[in-house]
Coordinates of N, CA, C and O in Angstrom, one line a residue:
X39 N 5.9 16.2 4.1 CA 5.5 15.1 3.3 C 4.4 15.7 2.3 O 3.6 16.6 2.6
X40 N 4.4 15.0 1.1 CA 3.7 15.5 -0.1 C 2.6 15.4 0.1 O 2.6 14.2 -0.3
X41 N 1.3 15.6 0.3 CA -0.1 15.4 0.1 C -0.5 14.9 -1.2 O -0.3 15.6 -2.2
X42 N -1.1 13.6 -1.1 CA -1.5 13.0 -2.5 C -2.6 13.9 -2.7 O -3.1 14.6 -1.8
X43 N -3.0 13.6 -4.1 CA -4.3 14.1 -4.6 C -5.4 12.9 -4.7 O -5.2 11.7 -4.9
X44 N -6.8 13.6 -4.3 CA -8.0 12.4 -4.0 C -8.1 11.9 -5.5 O -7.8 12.5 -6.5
X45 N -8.9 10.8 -5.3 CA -8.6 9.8 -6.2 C -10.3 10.1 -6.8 O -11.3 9.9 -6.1
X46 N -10.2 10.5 -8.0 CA -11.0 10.9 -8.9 C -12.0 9.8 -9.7 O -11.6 8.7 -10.0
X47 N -13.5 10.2 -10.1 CA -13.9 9.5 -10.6 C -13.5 8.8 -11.9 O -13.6 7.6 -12.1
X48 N -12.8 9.7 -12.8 CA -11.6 9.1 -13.9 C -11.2 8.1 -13.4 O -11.8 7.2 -13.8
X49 N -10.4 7.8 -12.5 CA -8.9 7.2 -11.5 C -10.2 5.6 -11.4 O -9.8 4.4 -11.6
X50 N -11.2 5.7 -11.2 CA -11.8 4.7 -10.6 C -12.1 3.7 -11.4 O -11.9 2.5 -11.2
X51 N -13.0 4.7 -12.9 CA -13.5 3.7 -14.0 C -12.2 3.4 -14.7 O -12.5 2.5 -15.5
X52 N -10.6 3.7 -14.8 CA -10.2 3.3 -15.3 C -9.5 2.3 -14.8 O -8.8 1.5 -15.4
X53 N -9.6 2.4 -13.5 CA -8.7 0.8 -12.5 C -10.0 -0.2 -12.8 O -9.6 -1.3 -13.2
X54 N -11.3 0.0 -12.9 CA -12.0 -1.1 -12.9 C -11.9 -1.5 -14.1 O -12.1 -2.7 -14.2
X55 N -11.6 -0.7 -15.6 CA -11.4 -1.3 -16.5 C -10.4 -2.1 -16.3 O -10.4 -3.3 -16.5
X56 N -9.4 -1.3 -15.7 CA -8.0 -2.3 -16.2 C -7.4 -3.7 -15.5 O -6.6 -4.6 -15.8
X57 N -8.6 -3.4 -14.0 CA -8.8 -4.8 -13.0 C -9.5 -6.0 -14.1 O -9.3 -7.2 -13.9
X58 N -10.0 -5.6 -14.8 CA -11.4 -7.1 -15.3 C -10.4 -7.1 -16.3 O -10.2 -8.3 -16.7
X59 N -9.7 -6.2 -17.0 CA -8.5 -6.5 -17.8 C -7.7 -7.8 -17.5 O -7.6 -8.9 -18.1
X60 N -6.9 -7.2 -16.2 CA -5.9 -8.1 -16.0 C -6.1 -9.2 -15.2 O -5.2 -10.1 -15.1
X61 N -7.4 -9.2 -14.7 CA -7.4 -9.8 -13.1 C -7.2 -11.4 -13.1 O -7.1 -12.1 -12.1
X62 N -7.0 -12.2 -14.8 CA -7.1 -13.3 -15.0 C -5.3 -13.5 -14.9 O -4.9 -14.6 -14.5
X63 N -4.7 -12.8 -15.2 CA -3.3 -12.5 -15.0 C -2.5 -12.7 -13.7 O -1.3 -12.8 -13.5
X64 N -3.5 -12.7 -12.9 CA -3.0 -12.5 -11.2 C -3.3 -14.2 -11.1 O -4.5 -14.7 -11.0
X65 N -2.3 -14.7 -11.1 CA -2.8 -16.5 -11.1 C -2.4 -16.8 -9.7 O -2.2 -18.0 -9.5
X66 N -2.2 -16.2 -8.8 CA -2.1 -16.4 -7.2 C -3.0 -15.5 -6.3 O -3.6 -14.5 -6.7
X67 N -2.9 -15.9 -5.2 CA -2.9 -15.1 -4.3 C -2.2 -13.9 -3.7 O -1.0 -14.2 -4.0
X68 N -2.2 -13.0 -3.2 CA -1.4 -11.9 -3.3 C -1.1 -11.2 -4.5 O -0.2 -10.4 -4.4
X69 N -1.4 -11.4 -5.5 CA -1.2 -10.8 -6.6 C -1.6 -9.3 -6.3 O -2.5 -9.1 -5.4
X70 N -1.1 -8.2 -7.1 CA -1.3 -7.2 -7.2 C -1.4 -6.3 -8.8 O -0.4 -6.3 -9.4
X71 N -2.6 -5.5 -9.3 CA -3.0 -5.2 -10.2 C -2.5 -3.6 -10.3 O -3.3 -2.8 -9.8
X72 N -1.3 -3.1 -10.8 CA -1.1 -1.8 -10.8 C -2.3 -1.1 -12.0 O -2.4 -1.3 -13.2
X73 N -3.0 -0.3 -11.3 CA -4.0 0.6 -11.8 C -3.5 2.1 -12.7 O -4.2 2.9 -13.4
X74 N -2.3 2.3 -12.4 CA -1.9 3.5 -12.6 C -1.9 4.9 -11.0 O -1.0 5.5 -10.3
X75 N -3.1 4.7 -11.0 CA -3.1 5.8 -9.7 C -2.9 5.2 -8.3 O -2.8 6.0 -7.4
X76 N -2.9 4.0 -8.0 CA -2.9 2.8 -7.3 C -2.8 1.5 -7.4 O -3.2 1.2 -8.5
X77 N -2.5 0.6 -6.8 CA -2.9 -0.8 -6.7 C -4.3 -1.7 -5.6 O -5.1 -1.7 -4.7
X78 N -4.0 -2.2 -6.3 CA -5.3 -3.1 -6.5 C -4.8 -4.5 -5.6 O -3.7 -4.8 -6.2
X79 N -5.0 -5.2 -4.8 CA -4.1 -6.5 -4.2 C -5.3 -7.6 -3.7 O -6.4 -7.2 -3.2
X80 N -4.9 -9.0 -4.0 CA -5.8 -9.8 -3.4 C -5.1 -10.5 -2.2 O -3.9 -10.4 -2.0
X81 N -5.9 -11.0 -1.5 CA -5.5 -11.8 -0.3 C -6.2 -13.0 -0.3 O -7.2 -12.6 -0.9
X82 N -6.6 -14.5 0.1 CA -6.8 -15.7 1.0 C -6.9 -15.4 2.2 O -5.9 -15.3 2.9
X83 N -8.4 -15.1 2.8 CA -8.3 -15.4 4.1 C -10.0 -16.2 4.6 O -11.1 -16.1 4.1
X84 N -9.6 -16.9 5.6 CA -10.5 -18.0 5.9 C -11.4 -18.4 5.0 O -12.6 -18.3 5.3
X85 N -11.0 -19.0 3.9 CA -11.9 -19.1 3.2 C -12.7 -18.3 2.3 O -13.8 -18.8 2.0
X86 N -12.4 -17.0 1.7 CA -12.2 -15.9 1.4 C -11.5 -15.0 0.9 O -10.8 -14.2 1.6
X87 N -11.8 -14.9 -0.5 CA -10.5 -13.8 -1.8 C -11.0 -12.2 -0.8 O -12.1 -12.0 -0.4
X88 N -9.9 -11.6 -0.7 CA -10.3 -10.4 -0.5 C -9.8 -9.5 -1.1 O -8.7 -9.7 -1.4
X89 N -10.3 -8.4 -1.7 CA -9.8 -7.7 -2.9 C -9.7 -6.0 -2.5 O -10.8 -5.4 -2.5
X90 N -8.7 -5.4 -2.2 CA -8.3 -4.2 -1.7 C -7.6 -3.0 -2.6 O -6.5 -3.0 -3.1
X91 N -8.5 -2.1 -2.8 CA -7.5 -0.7 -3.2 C -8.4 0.6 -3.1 O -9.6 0.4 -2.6
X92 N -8.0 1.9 -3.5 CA -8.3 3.0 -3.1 C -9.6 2.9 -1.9 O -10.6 3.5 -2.3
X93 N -9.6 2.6 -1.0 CA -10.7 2.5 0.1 C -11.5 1.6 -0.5 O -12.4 1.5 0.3
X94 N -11.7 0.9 -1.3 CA -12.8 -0.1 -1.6 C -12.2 -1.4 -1.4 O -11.2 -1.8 -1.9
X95 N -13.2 -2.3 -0.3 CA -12.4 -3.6 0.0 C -14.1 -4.8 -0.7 O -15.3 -4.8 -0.6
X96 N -13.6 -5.2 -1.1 CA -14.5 -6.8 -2.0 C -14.2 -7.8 -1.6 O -13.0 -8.0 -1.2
X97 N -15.2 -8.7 -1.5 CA -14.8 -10.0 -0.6 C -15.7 -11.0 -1.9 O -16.5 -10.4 -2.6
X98 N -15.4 -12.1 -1.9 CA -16.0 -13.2 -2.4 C -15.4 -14.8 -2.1 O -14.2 -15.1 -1.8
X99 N -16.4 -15.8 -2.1 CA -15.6 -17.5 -1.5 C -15.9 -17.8 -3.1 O -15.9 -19.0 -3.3
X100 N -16.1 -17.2 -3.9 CA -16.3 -18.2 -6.0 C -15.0 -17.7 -5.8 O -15.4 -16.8 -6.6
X101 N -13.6 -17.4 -5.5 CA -12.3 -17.5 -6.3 C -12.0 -15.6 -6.7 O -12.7 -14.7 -6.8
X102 N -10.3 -15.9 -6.7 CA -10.1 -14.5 -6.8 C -10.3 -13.8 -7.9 O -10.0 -12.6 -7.9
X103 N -10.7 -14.4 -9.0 CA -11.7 -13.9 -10.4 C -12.8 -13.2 -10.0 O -13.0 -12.0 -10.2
X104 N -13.4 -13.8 -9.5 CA -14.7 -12.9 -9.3 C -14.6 -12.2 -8.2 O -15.6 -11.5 -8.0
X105 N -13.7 -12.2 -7.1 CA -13.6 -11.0 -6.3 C -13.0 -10.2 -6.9 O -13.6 -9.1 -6.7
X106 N -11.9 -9.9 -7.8 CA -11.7 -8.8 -8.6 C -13.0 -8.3 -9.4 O -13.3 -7.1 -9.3
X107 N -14.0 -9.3 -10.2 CA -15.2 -8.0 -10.6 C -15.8 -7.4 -10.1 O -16.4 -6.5 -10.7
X108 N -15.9 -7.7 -8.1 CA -17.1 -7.7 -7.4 C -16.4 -6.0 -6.9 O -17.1 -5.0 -6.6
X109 N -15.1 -6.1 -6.9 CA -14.2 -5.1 -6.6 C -14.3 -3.7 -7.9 O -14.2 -2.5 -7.6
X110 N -14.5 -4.2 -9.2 CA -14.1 -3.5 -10.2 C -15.7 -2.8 -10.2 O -15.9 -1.6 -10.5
X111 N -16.7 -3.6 -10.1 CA -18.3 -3.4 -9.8 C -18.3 -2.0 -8.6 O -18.5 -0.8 -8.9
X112 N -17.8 -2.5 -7.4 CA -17.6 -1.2 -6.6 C -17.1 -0.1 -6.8 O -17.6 1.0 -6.4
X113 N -16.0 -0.2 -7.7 CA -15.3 0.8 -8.2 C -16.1 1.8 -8.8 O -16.0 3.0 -8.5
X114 N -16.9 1.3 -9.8 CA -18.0 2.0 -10.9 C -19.0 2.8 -9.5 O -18.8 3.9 -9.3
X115 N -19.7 2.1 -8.8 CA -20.8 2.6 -8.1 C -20.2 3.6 -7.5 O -21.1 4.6 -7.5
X116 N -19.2 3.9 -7.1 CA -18.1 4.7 -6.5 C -17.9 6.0 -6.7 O -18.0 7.1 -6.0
X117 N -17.4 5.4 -8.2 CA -17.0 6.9 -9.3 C -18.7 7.8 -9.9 O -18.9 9.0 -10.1
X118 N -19.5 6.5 -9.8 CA -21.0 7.2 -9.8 C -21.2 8.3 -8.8 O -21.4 9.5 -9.2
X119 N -21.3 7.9 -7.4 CA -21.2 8.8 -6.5 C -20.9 9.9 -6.4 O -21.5 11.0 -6.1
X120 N -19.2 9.6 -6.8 CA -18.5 10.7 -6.6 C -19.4 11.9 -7.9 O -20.0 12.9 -7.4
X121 N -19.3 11.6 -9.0 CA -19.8 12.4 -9.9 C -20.9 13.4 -9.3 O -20.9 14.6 -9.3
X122 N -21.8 12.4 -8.7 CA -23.0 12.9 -8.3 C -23.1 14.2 -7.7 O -23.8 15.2 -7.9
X123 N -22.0 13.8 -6.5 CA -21.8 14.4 -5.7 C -20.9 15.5 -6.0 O -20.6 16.4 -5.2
X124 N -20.3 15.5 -7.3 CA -19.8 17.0 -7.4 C -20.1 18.2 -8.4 O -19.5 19.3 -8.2

């Protein structure tokens, strides 16, 4: 089996651009934001948008709008890191 390649500080700021892009586009639940290097997916659970992709999970109860920023927010602090760190 192929070994992916790790997902790059590039890979991150440009899903969070293209998340706050699209994220008004996802008019359900379950919707999913193809990022290019991954997807991006929301969920409903107990009261609760949950917002999942490359290891970063976001939660918010304001609606799946703003768990996609709170997700796309993560993403940046992320790709900061990683920079830092290499």
């Amino acid at each position: 089996m192929a070994r992916l390649a790790p997902i790059s500080a590039a890979d991150l700021r440009r899903a969070a651009v293209r998340v706050r892009a699209r994220a008004a586009q996802v008019a359900h639940d379950g919707g999913v934001i193809d990022t290019g290097a991954f997807n991006v997916r929301v969920r409903f659970a107990s009261g609760t948008h949950v917002v999942r992709g490359a290891g970063i999970v976001a939660s918010c109860t304001e609606g799946y709008l703003r768990a996609f920023r709170v997700w796309a927010d993560k993403a940046e602090a992320r790709a900061v890191e990683l920079e830092a760190g290499a």
